[in-house]
């Protein structure tokens, strides 16, 4: 044996044994060790996010511009058809800002969930060949969705400044809170659904449909006051409460409250007086509870993910 | 069955009673599962890819895993690499691992060779700085030349393997898992790989090697494990191992 070999053997003899693959599967302590493992790979996570962003528009000449064209087209459609043609803009002041704010936050959520759901399948090549903490793949989808969100958020803020509607008040703090809640729930769903999708490919199609449906279950193209009117007038205020149980709805309302200045003021449109939005009571407490429940959901989702990932390599 | 390596060398891989069962489901879609719900057992087939395999590999040894097609060699390699989890038994290992399984260890077809080198380096546990350090030497070893800035999807299969091998040998692994990939490169490159593997052996690295080429096994390995239908039927010296392999084909 050469010296180098002896040295290596001596070094190896001092190393502790690690079990191959993911460590503990069952306990909640496994969550902590999984988080630590992922944190140890943050450089790789960063590279995977870049890869996802780079490869998406790799061969197109407009590249990143495409990620802007889609939401702007949607804004145009909703502004013209829902707002002007169907007249929603008559009840919602600064309709363009309102819709764009809703689309921006919804875009973040739907991108995390849809890209996250297929993330394990699209990275089959890696999963079959190397061991990595697999949570990294749905998390990379979250990262790339956040990047797109940041660009759109920048445009939204510029638009509010350009229109002289920059929401300079303490309510602005609702914006990061709403974004954090959306990220929490998006991440939990991405973890859970990506693992399920390996075993049942129908999940990704189901998600597409659910995303279409839930788009209308949050105040994106109609405002919160529409919901209040529709439920209270019919004497069904419990329906409004149910609506607020949807974590995305409550975050959307918080987001609007932060960024959409006109919502908190009384405005006059074409002679009609539009009162300020009747923001839900105890909103801060509701948001805190929603966030805490979301964090529990993340832990549960990660535990399920850890259970299912043992067979990923052969099921893909 | 004693391992031929001297007692003093530490054990790098320890597998005890490892079994892996594959369930072959014939219905994949939701509709089929609902339709076949009560009768789901008829739509499942069990297949034992590994059955109670125990194995200790000590540092510095080169182990050849051989066996007929479908005997569980590649599965065993993947279990050692942590890519699949065994149903029963545990696999423990220590030291840095690099695995070369099938073609292109996790390249992204749309990214260039350069980007893939960094991605793969990170996957195999190198920091960005370390990859930068090794970069030139990786490119030189792979003989890819100017194609390093071409998207990997335009590479030939030989170029793929050359780049993958070049990265794997530069991450300073203690344990290298190789699964038949070397058969793809041309002869000069195979020679180069063999030379590199011999260098690795001198440096006391451990290599686990799956191959169908008796010549390669005889040339490189100091120990052979013969698998047949998921069971380890022989574990010992190279010459006897290849003999046992030939016998196992008849079974």
Coordinates of C-alpha atoms in Angstrom, one line a residue:
Chain A
X1 CA 0.0 0.0 0.0
X2 CA 1.2 3.5 -0.8
X3 CA 1.4 6.2 1.8
X4 CA -1.6 8.0 0.3
X5 CA -3.6 4.8 0.6
X6 CA -2.7 4.3 4.2
X7 CA -3.6 7.9 5.0
X8 CA -6.9 7.5 3.3
X9 CA -7.6 4.3 5.2
X10 CA -6.8 5.9 8.5
X11 CA -9.0 8.9 7.7
X12 CA -11.9 6.6 6.7
X13 CA -11.5 4.5 9.9
X14 CA -12.3 7.6 11.9
X15 CA -15.4 8.6 10.0
X16 CA -18.7 7.4 11.4
X17 CA -21.0 5.2 9.4
X18 CA -23.9 6.9 7.7
X19 CA -26.8 5.0 6.4
X20 CA -27.3 5.4 2.6
X21 CA -30.2 7.5 1.5
X22 CA -32.5 9.5 3.7
X23 CA -32.0 9.1 7.4
X24 CA -34.9 8.8 9.8
X25 CA -38.2 8.4 8.2
X26 CA -40.7 8.3 11.0
X27 CA -40.2 10.8 13.8
X28 CA -40.8 14.6 13.7
X29 CA -37.1 14.8 14.5
X30 CA -36.7 13.6 11.0
X31 CA -38.1 16.9 9.8
X32 CA -35.3 18.8 11.6
X33 CA -32.6 16.6 10.2
X34 CA -34.2 16.9 6.7
X35 CA -34.1 20.7 7.0
X36 CA -30.5 20.6 8.1
X37 CA -29.6 18.3 5.2
X38 CA -31.3 20.7 2.7
X39 CA -29.6 23.7 4.3
X40 CA -26.3 21.9 3.7
X41 CA -27.1 21.8 0.0
X42 CA -28.0 25.4 -0.5
X43 CA -25.4 26.0 -3.1
X44 CA -26.9 23.2 -5.1
X45 CA -30.4 24.5 -4.6
X46 CA -29.2 27.8 -6.0
X47 CA -27.8 26.1 -9.1
X48 CA -31.0 24.1 -9.6
X49 CA -33.0 27.3 -9.5
X50 CA -30.7 28.9 -12.0
X51 CA -31.0 25.8 -14.2
X52 CA -34.7 25.9 -14.1
X53 CA -34.8 29.5 -15.0
X54 CA -32.2 29.2 -17.7
X55 CA -33.5 26.1 -19.4
X56 CA -37.1 27.4 -19.5
X57 CA -36.5 30.0 -22.2
X58 CA -33.2 28.6 -23.4
X59 CA -33.8 28.6 -27.1
X60 CA -36.2 31.4 -27.5
X61 CA -35.0 34.8 -28.7
X62 CA -37.2 36.8 -26.4
X63 CA -36.2 34.8 -23.3
X64 CA -37.3 36.3 -20.0
X65 CA -39.7 38.7 -21.7
X66 CA -42.0 35.8 -22.1
X67 CA -42.5 35.5 -18.4
X68 CA -43.8 39.0 -18.5
X69 CA -46.0 38.7 -21.6
X70 CA -48.3 36.2 -20.0
X71 CA -49.4 38.1 -16.9
X72 CA -49.6 41.3 -18.9
X73 CA -51.9 39.6 -21.4
X74 CA -54.0 38.3 -18.6
X75 CA -54.2 41.8 -17.1
X76 CA -55.4 43.1 -20.5
X77 CA -58.0 40.4 -20.8
X78 CA -59.4 40.9 -17.3
X79 CA -59.2 44.6 -17.5
X80 CA -61.0 44.9 -20.8
X81 CA -63.6 42.1 -20.6
X82 CA -64.3 41.7 -16.9
X83 CA -63.6 45.3 -15.9
X84 CA -65.0 47.3 -18.8
X85 CA -67.3 45.1 -20.8
X86 CA -68.9 43.3 -17.9
X87 CA -68.6 46.4 -15.7
X88 CA -66.7 45.1 -12.6
X89 CA -64.5 48.2 -12.8
X90 CA -67.6 50.3 -11.8
X91 CA -67.6 48.8 -8.4
X92 CA -63.8 48.5 -8.0
X93 CA -61.7 51.7 -8.0
X94 CA -58.3 51.5 -9.7
X95 CA -59.3 48.2 -11.2
X96 CA -56.1 47.8 -13.2
X97 CA -53.9 47.9 -10.0
X98 CA -56.4 45.7 -8.2
X99 CA -56.4 43.0 -10.9
X100 CA -52.7 43.1 -11.5
X101 CA -52.0 42.7 -7.7
X102 CA -54.3 39.7 -7.6
X103 CA -52.8 38.1 -10.7
X104 CA -49.3 38.6 -9.3
X105 CA -49.9 36.9 -6.0
X106 CA -52.0 34.2 -7.7
X107 CA -49.3 33.7 -10.3
X108 CA -46.8 33.0 -7.5
X109 CA -49.1 30.4 -5.9
X110 CA -50.1 28.6 -9.1
X111 CA -46.6 28.5 -10.4
X112 CA -45.3 27.0 -7.1
X113 CA -48.0 24.4 -7.1
X114 CA -48.0 23.4 -10.8
X115 CA -44.2 23.4 -11.3
X116 CA -43.7 21.9 -7.9
X117 CA -46.1 19.0 -8.6
X118 CA -44.2 17.9 -11.7
X119 CA -40.8 18.7 -10.3
X120 CA -39.9 15.2 -9.2
X121 CA -41.0 13.7 -12.6
X122 CA -39.1 16.3 -14.6
X123 CA -35.9 15.6 -12.6
X124 CA -36.2 11.9 -13.1
X125 CA -32.8 11.8 -14.7
X126 CA -31.1 13.1 -11.5
X127 CA -33.2 11.1 -9.1
X128 CA -32.4 7.8 -10.7
X129 CA -28.7 8.4 -10.7
X130 CA -27.7 10.2 -7.6
X131 CA -28.8 10.5 -4.0
X132 CA -29.8 14.1 -3.0
X133 CA -32.3 15.2 -0.5
X134 CA -35.2 15.1 -2.9
X135 CA -37.0 17.9 -1.3
X136 CA -34.6 20.1 -3.2
X137 CA -36.5 19.7 -6.4
X138 CA -39.9 21.1 -5.3
X139 CA -38.0 23.8 -3.4
X140 CA -36.2 24.7 -6.6
X141 CA -39.6 25.3 -8.2
X142 CA -40.5 27.5 -5.3
X143 CA -37.3 29.4 -5.9
X144 CA -37.8 30.0 -9.6
X145 CA -41.5 31.0 -9.0
X146 CA -40.2 33.5 -6.5
X147 CA -37.9 35.0 -9.1
X148 CA -40.7 35.5 -11.6
X149 CA -42.8 36.9 -8.8
X150 CA -40.1 39.4 -7.8
X151 CA -40.1 40.8 -11.4
X152 CA -43.8 41.2 -11.5
X153 CA -43.9 42.7 -8.0
X154 CA -41.4 45.2 -9.2
X155 CA -43.6 46.1 -12.1
X156 CA -46.6 46.4 -9.8
X157 CA -44.8 48.8 -7.5
X158 CA -43.6 50.9 -10.4
X159 CA -47.2 51.0 -11.7
X160 CA -48.5 52.2 -8.3
X161 CA -45.8 54.9 -8.3
X162 CA -46.5 55.9 -11.9
X163 CA -50.3 56.2 -11.2
X164 CA -49.6 58.1 -8.0
X165 CA -51.2 55.4 -5.9
X166 CA -48.2 54.2 -4.0
X167 CA -49.6 52.8 -0.7
X168 CA -47.5 54.6 1.8
X169 CA -49.0 53.4 5.1
X170 CA -48.5 50.7 7.8
X171 CA -50.9 48.6 5.8
X172 CA -48.0 47.9 3.4
X173 CA -46.8 45.4 6.0
X174 CA -49.6 43.1 5.0
X175 CA -47.8 42.5 1.7
X176 CA -44.9 40.5 3.0
X177 CA -47.2 38.6 5.4
X178 CA -49.5 37.6 2.5
X179 CA -46.5 36.6 0.4
X180 CA -45.1 34.5 3.2
X181 CA -48.4 32.7 3.8
X182 CA -48.7 31.9 0.1
X183 CA -45.1 30.5 0.0
X184 CA -45.8 28.4 3.1
X185 CA -49.0 26.8 1.6
X186 CA -47.5 26.6 -1.9
X187 CA -44.4 24.8 -0.5
X188 CA -46.5 22.3 1.5
X189 CA -48.6 21.5 -1.5
X190 CA -45.6 21.2 -3.8
X191 CA -44.0 18.7 -1.5
X192 CA -47.1 16.7 -1.0
X193 CA -48.3 16.7 -4.6
X194 CA -44.9 16.1 -6.2
X195 CA -44.5 12.9 -4.1
X196 CA -48.0 11.7 -4.9
X197 CA -47.5 12.5 -8.6
X198 CA -44.8 9.9 -8.8
X199 CA -47.2 7.2 -7.9
X200 CA -50.3 8.6 -9.6
X201 CA -49.6 10.7 -12.7
X202 CA -53.2 11.9 -12.7
X203 CA -52.3 14.3 -9.9
X204 CA -50.7 16.8 -12.2
X205 CA -53.8 17.0 -14.4
X206 CA -56.0 17.2 -11.3
X207 CA -53.9 20.1 -10.1
X208 CA -54.3 22.0 -13.4
X209 CA -58.1 21.8 -13.1
X210 CA -58.0 22.7 -9.4
X211 CA -55.9 25.7 -10.1
X212 CA -58.4 26.9 -12.7
X213 CA -61.2 26.4 -10.2
X214 CA -59.6 28.0 -7.2
X215 CA -58.7 31.0 -9.2
X216 CA -62.3 32.1 -8.7
X217 CA -62.3 31.2 -5.0
X218 CA -60.1 34.1 -4.2
X219 CA -60.8 37.8 -4.7
X220 CA -58.6 38.4 -7.8
X221 CA -61.0 39.7 -10.5
X222 CA -63.8 40.7 -8.0
X223 CA -63.2 42.5 -4.8
X224 CA -63.8 41.4 -1.2
X225 CA -66.8 43.7 -0.9
X226 CA -68.6 41.7 -3.6
X227 CA -68.2 38.6 -1.4
X228 CA -69.5 40.5 1.6
X229 CA -72.5 41.8 -0.3
X230 CA -73.3 38.4 -1.8
X231 CA -73.1 36.5 1.5
X232 CA -74.5 39.1 4.1
X233 CA -77.4 40.1 1.9
X234 CA -78.5 36.5 1.6
X235 CA -78.1 36.1 5.4
X236 CA -75.3 33.6 4.9
X237 CA -72.4 35.3 6.6
X238 CA -71.1 31.8 7.5
X239 CA -70.3 31.5 3.8
X240 CA -68.1 34.5 4.1
X241 CA -66.3 32.9 7.0
X242 CA -65.9 29.7 5.0
X243 CA -64.4 31.8 2.2
X244 CA -61.8 33.3 4.6
X245 CA -60.8 29.8 5.7
X246 CA -59.1 29.4 2.3
X247 CA -55.5 30.5 3.1
X248 CA -55.1 32.0 -0.3
X249 CA -58.2 34.1 -0.1
X250 CA -57.2 35.6 3.2
X251 CA -53.7 36.3 1.9
X252 CA -55.1 37.8 -1.2
X253 CA -57.2 40.2 0.9
X254 CA -54.2 41.1 3.0
X255 CA -52.2 41.6 -0.1
X256 CA -54.8 43.9 -1.6
X257 CA -55.1 45.8 1.6
X258 CA -51.4 46.4 1.5
X259 CA -50.8 47.4 -2.1
X260 CA -54.2 48.6 -3.3
X261 CA -54.6 52.0 -1.8
X262 CA -58.0 52.7 -3.3
X263 CA -59.5 49.8 -1.5
X264 CA -59.1 51.5 1.9
X265 CA -60.6 54.8 0.7
X266 CA -64.0 56.0 -0.3
X267 CA -64.0 56.7 -4.0
X268 CA -66.5 58.1 -6.5
X269 CA -66.7 56.4 -9.9
X270 CA -69.1 57.8 -12.5
X271 CA -71.2 59.5 -9.8
X272 CA -71.5 56.3 -7.7
X273 CA -69.9 56.4 -4.2
X274 CA -67.8 53.3 -3.6
X275 CA -67.2 52.9 0.1
X276 CA -63.9 51.5 1.4
X277 CA -63.6 47.8 1.5
X278 CA -65.1 46.2 4.6
X279 CA -61.8 44.4 5.5
X280 CA -62.5 41.3 7.6
X281 CA -62.5 41.7 11.4
X282 CA -59.5 40.4 13.4
X283 CA -57.5 40.2 10.2
X284 CA -54.1 40.1 12.0
X285 CA -55.1 37.2 14.2
X286 CA -56.6 35.4 11.3
X287 CA -53.3 35.8 9.3
X288 CA -51.2 34.6 12.3
X289 CA -53.4 31.5 12.7
X290 CA -53.3 30.8 9.0
X291 CA -49.6 31.0 9.0
X292 CA -49.2 28.7 12.0
X293 CA -51.5 26.1 10.5
X294 CA -49.6 26.4 7.3
X295 CA -46.3 25.6 9.0
X296 CA -47.8 22.5 10.6
X297 CA -49.0 21.6 7.1
X298 CA -45.4 21.9 5.8
X299 CA -44.1 19.5 8.5
X300 CA -46.8 17.0 7.7
X301 CA -46.2 17.3 4.0
X302 CA -42.5 16.8 4.4
X303 CA -43.1 13.7 6.6
X304 CA -45.3 12.2 3.9
X305 CA -42.8 13.1 1.3
X306 CA -40.0 11.4 3.3
X307 CA -42.2 8.2 3.5
X308 CA -42.9 8.1 -0.2
X309 CA -39.4 9.1 -1.5
X310 CA -37.8 5.7 -0.7
X311 CA -39.4 4.2 -3.9
X312 CA -39.0 7.3 -6.2
X313 CA -36.1 5.9 -8.2
X314 CA -38.0 2.8 -9.3
X315 CA -41.4 4.3 -9.7
X316 CA -40.4 7.1 -12.1
Chain B
X1 CA -16.6 -16.3 2.6
X2 CA -13.8 -14.0 3.9
X3 CA -12.9 -10.8 2.2
X4 CA -9.4 -11.0 0.6
X5 CA -8.5 -7.5 1.9
X6 CA -6.3 -7.4 5.0
X7 CA -8.0 -7.1 8.3
X8 CA -6.5 -3.7 9.2
X9 CA -8.3 -1.7 6.5
X10 CA -11.5 -0.1 7.6
X11 CA -14.8 -1.1 6.2
X12 CA -16.4 1.5 3.8
X13 CA -19.6 -0.2 2.9
X14 CA -21.6 -2.5 5.1
X15 CA -24.8 -4.0 3.8
X16 CA -26.7 -6.4 6.0
X17 CA -29.6 -8.6 4.9
X18 CA -30.6 -6.2 2.2
X19 CA -33.7 -7.2 0.3
X20 CA -35.5 -5.2 -2.4
X21 CA -38.8 -6.2 -3.8
X22 CA -40.2 -4.6 -6.9
X23 CA -43.9 -4.5 -7.2
X24 CA -44.8 -4.5 -10.9
X25 CA -48.2 -2.8 -11.2
X26 CA -49.9 -3.2 -14.4
X27 CA -52.4 -0.4 -13.9
X28 CA -51.0 3.1 -13.7
X29 CA -53.9 5.4 -14.2
X30 CA -56.6 6.3 -11.7
X31 CA -59.3 4.9 -13.9
X32 CA -57.6 1.5 -14.0
X33 CA -57.0 1.5 -10.3
X34 CA -60.6 2.3 -9.6
X35 CA -61.9 -0.3 -12.0
X36 CA -59.6 -3.0 -10.6
X37 CA -59.9 -1.9 -7.0
X38 CA -61.1 -5.1 -5.4
X39 CA -59.0 -7.3 -7.5
X40 CA -55.8 -5.2 -7.1
X41 CA -53.7 -8.2 -6.1
X42 CA -54.2 -9.7 -9.5
X43 CA -52.7 -6.6 -11.0
X44 CA -49.5 -6.8 -9.0
X45 CA -46.5 -8.9 -9.5
X46 CA -43.7 -9.3 -7.0
X47 CA -40.2 -9.5 -8.1
X48 CA -37.3 -9.9 -5.7
X49 CA -34.4 -7.9 -7.2
X50 CA -32.3 -8.6 -4.1
X51 CA -32.7 -11.2 -1.4
X52 CA -30.9 -11.1 1.9
X53 CA -27.6 -9.8 0.4
X54 CA -24.9 -9.1 3.0
X55 CA -21.7 -7.6 2.0
X56 CA -18.8 -5.8 3.6
X57 CA -16.4 -3.8 1.4
X58 CA -13.1 -2.6 2.9
X59 CA -11.2 0.4 1.9
X60 CA -8.9 0.1 -1.1
X61 CA -10.5 -2.9 -2.6
X62 CA -11.9 -3.2 -6.1
X63 CA -15.1 -5.3 -6.2
X64 CA -16.7 -6.5 -9.3
X65 CA -20.4 -7.2 -9.3
X66 CA -21.2 -9.7 -11.9
X67 CA -24.2 -11.8 -12.9
X68 CA -26.6 -12.5 -15.7
X69 CA -29.0 -9.8 -16.9
X70 CA -31.6 -9.1 -14.3
X71 CA -29.6 -10.7 -11.5
X72 CA -29.7 -7.5 -9.4
X73 CA -26.2 -6.1 -9.9
X74 CA -27.4 -2.6 -10.8
X75 CA -30.0 -2.6 -8.0
X76 CA -27.3 -3.5 -5.5
X77 CA -25.2 -0.7 -6.8
X78 CA -28.1 1.7 -6.5
X79 CA -28.9 0.6 -3.0
X80 CA -25.2 1.1 -2.0
X81 CA -25.4 4.6 -3.6
X82 CA -28.6 5.4 -1.6
X83 CA -30.6 5.9 -4.7
X84 CA -33.1 3.2 -3.9
X85 CA -34.1 2.3 -0.4
X86 CA -34.0 -1.4 0.5
X87 CA -37.2 -2.9 1.9
X88 CA -35.4 -4.7 4.6
X89 CA -31.9 -4.6 5.9
X90 CA -29.6 -1.6 6.1
X91 CA -26.8 -0.2 4.1
X92 CA -24.2 1.9 5.8
X93 CA -21.2 3.6 4.3
X94 CA -18.7 6.3 4.9
X95 CA -16.5 8.7 2.9
X96 CA -17.3 10.7 -0.2
X97 CA -19.2 8.8 -2.8
X98 CA -19.3 9.3 -6.6
X99 CA -21.6 7.2 -8.8
X100 CA -21.5 6.7 -12.5
X101 CA -24.7 5.0 -13.2
X102 CA -25.9 4.5 -16.8
X103 CA -25.4 7.4 -19.2
X104 CA -24.7 10.9 -18.0
X105 CA -25.0 11.2 -14.3
X106 CA -27.8 13.7 -14.2
X107 CA -27.0 16.1 -17.1
X108 CA -29.6 18.6 -18.1
X109 CA -29.9 18.4 -21.9
X110 CA -30.7 22.1 -22.3
X111 CA -27.7 23.4 -20.5
X112 CA -24.1 23.6 -21.9
X113 CA -21.4 21.2 -20.9
X114 CA -19.8 24.0 -18.7
X115 CA -23.0 24.6 -16.8
X116 CA -23.5 20.9 -16.4
X117 CA -20.0 20.5 -15.0
X118 CA -20.9 23.0 -12.2
X119 CA -24.3 21.4 -11.6
X120 CA -22.8 18.0 -11.4
X121 CA -20.0 19.1 -9.3
X122 CA -22.4 20.5 -6.8
X123 CA -24.5 17.3 -6.9
X124 CA -21.4 15.3 -6.1
X125 CA -20.6 17.6 -3.3
X126 CA -18.0 20.1 -4.6
X127 CA -18.3 23.8 -3.8
X128 CA -18.3 26.3 -6.6
X129 CA -14.7 27.2 -5.9
X130 CA -13.5 23.6 -6.0
X131 CA -15.3 23.0 -9.3
X132 CA -13.6 26.1 -10.7
X133 CA -10.3 24.7 -9.6
X134 CA -10.8 21.4 -11.3
X135 CA -12.6 22.7 -14.3
X136 CA -9.7 22.9 -16.8
X137 CA -8.5 19.5 -15.8
X138 CA -12.0 18.0 -16.2
X139 CA -12.3 19.4 -19.7
X140 CA -8.9 18.2 -20.6
X141 CA -9.5 14.7 -19.3
X142 CA -12.9 14.5 -21.1
X143 CA -11.3 15.7 -24.4
X144 CA -14.4 17.6 -25.1
X145 CA -12.5 20.7 -26.2
X146 CA -14.6 23.5 -27.6
X147 CA -17.8 21.5 -27.3
X148 CA -17.9 22.4 -23.6
X149 CA -20.0 25.4 -24.4
X150 CA -22.5 23.4 -26.5
X151 CA -25.7 22.2 -25.1
X152 CA -25.4 18.7 -23.8
X153 CA -28.3 17.4 -25.9
X154 CA -26.1 17.7 -29.0
X155 CA -23.4 15.5 -27.5
X156 CA -22.7 12.0 -28.8
X157 CA -23.1 9.3 -26.3
X158 CA -19.4 8.9 -26.1
X159 CA -18.9 12.6 -25.2
X160 CA -21.6 12.3 -22.6
X161 CA -19.8 9.5 -20.8
X162 CA -16.5 11.1 -21.2
X163 CA -17.6 14.2 -19.5
X164 CA -19.5 12.3 -16.8
X165 CA -16.5 10.1 -16.1
X166 CA -14.2 13.1 -16.0
X167 CA -16.3 14.9 -13.4
X168 CA -16.7 11.8 -11.3
X169 CA -13.0 11.1 -11.0
X170 CA -12.3 14.7 -10.1
X171 CA -14.5 15.0 -7.1
X172 CA -11.9 13.0 -5.0
X173 CA -14.2 10.2 -4.1
X174 CA -13.4 7.6 -1.5
X175 CA -15.9 5.3 -3.0
X176 CA -16.6 5.1 -6.8
X177 CA -19.6 3.2 -8.1
X178 CA -19.3 2.4 -11.8
X179 CA -22.1 0.8 -13.8
X180 CA -21.1 -0.5 -17.2
X181 CA -20.7 3.0 -18.5
X182 CA -17.2 2.5 -19.8
X183 CA -18.3 0.3 -22.6
X184 CA -19.5 3.4 -24.5
X185 CA -16.2 5.3 -24.9
X186 CA -13.8 4.5 -27.7
X187 CA -10.7 2.4 -27.1
X188 CA -8.2 5.1 -26.3
X189 CA -10.7 6.6 -23.9
X190 CA -11.3 3.2 -22.3
X191 CA -7.6 2.8 -21.9
X192 CA -7.5 6.2 -20.2
X193 CA -10.3 5.3 -17.8
X194 CA -8.6 2.0 -16.9
X195 CA -5.3 3.9 -16.2
X196 CA -7.3 6.3 -14.0
X197 CA -8.9 3.5 -12.2
X198 CA -5.6 1.9 -11.5
X199 CA -4.3 5.2 -10.2
X200 CA -7.4 5.2 -7.9
X201 CA -6.5 1.8 -6.7
X202 CA -3.0 2.9 -5.8
X203 CA -4.5 5.8 -3.9
X204 CA -6.5 3.4 -1.8
X205 CA -9.9 4.4 -3.1
X206 CA -12.6 1.8 -3.2
X207 CA -14.3 0.9 -6.4
X208 CA -17.4 -1.1 -7.0
X209 CA -17.7 -2.1 -10.5
X210 CA -20.5 -3.6 -12.5
X211 CA -19.4 -5.2 -15.8
X212 CA -20.2 -7.9 -18.3
X213 CA -16.6 -7.9 -19.5
X214 CA -14.7 -10.8 -17.9
X215 CA -11.5 -9.3 -19.2
X216 CA -12.1 -6.0 -17.4
X217 CA -13.1 -7.8 -14.2
X218 CA -10.0 -10.0 -14.3
X219 CA -7.9 -7.1 -15.0
X220 CA -9.1 -4.7 -12.3
X221 CA -10.8 -6.5 -9.5
X222 CA -9.4 -8.2 -6.5
X223 CA -12.7 -9.6 -5.4
X224 CA -15.8 -10.7 -7.3
X225 CA -19.4 -11.0 -6.0
X226 CA -21.6 -13.1 -8.3
X227 CA -25.3 -12.4 -8.1
X228 CA -28.0 -14.7 -9.4
X229 CA -31.7 -14.0 -9.1
X230 CA -31.1 -11.4 -6.4
X231 CA -28.9 -13.6 -4.2
X232 CA -25.2 -13.4 -3.7
X233 CA -24.0 -16.9 -4.7
X234 CA -20.3 -16.3 -4.6
X235 CA -18.0 -13.9 -2.9
X236 CA -14.3 -14.3 -3.3
X237 CA -11.3 -14.2 -5.6
X238 CA -11.5 -13.2 -9.2
X239 CA -10.7 -16.4 -11.0
X240 CA -13.1 -18.5 -8.9
X241 CA -15.7 -15.8 -9.2
X242 CA -15.6 -15.8 -13.0
X243 CA -15.9 -19.6 -12.9
X244 CA -18.9 -19.3 -10.6
X245 CA -20.4 -16.7 -13.0
X246 CA -20.2 -19.1 -15.9
X247 CA -21.9 -21.8 -13.9
X248 CA -24.7 -19.3 -12.9
X249 CA -25.7 -18.7 -16.5
X250 CA -27.0 -22.2 -16.7
X251 CA -29.3 -21.8 -13.7

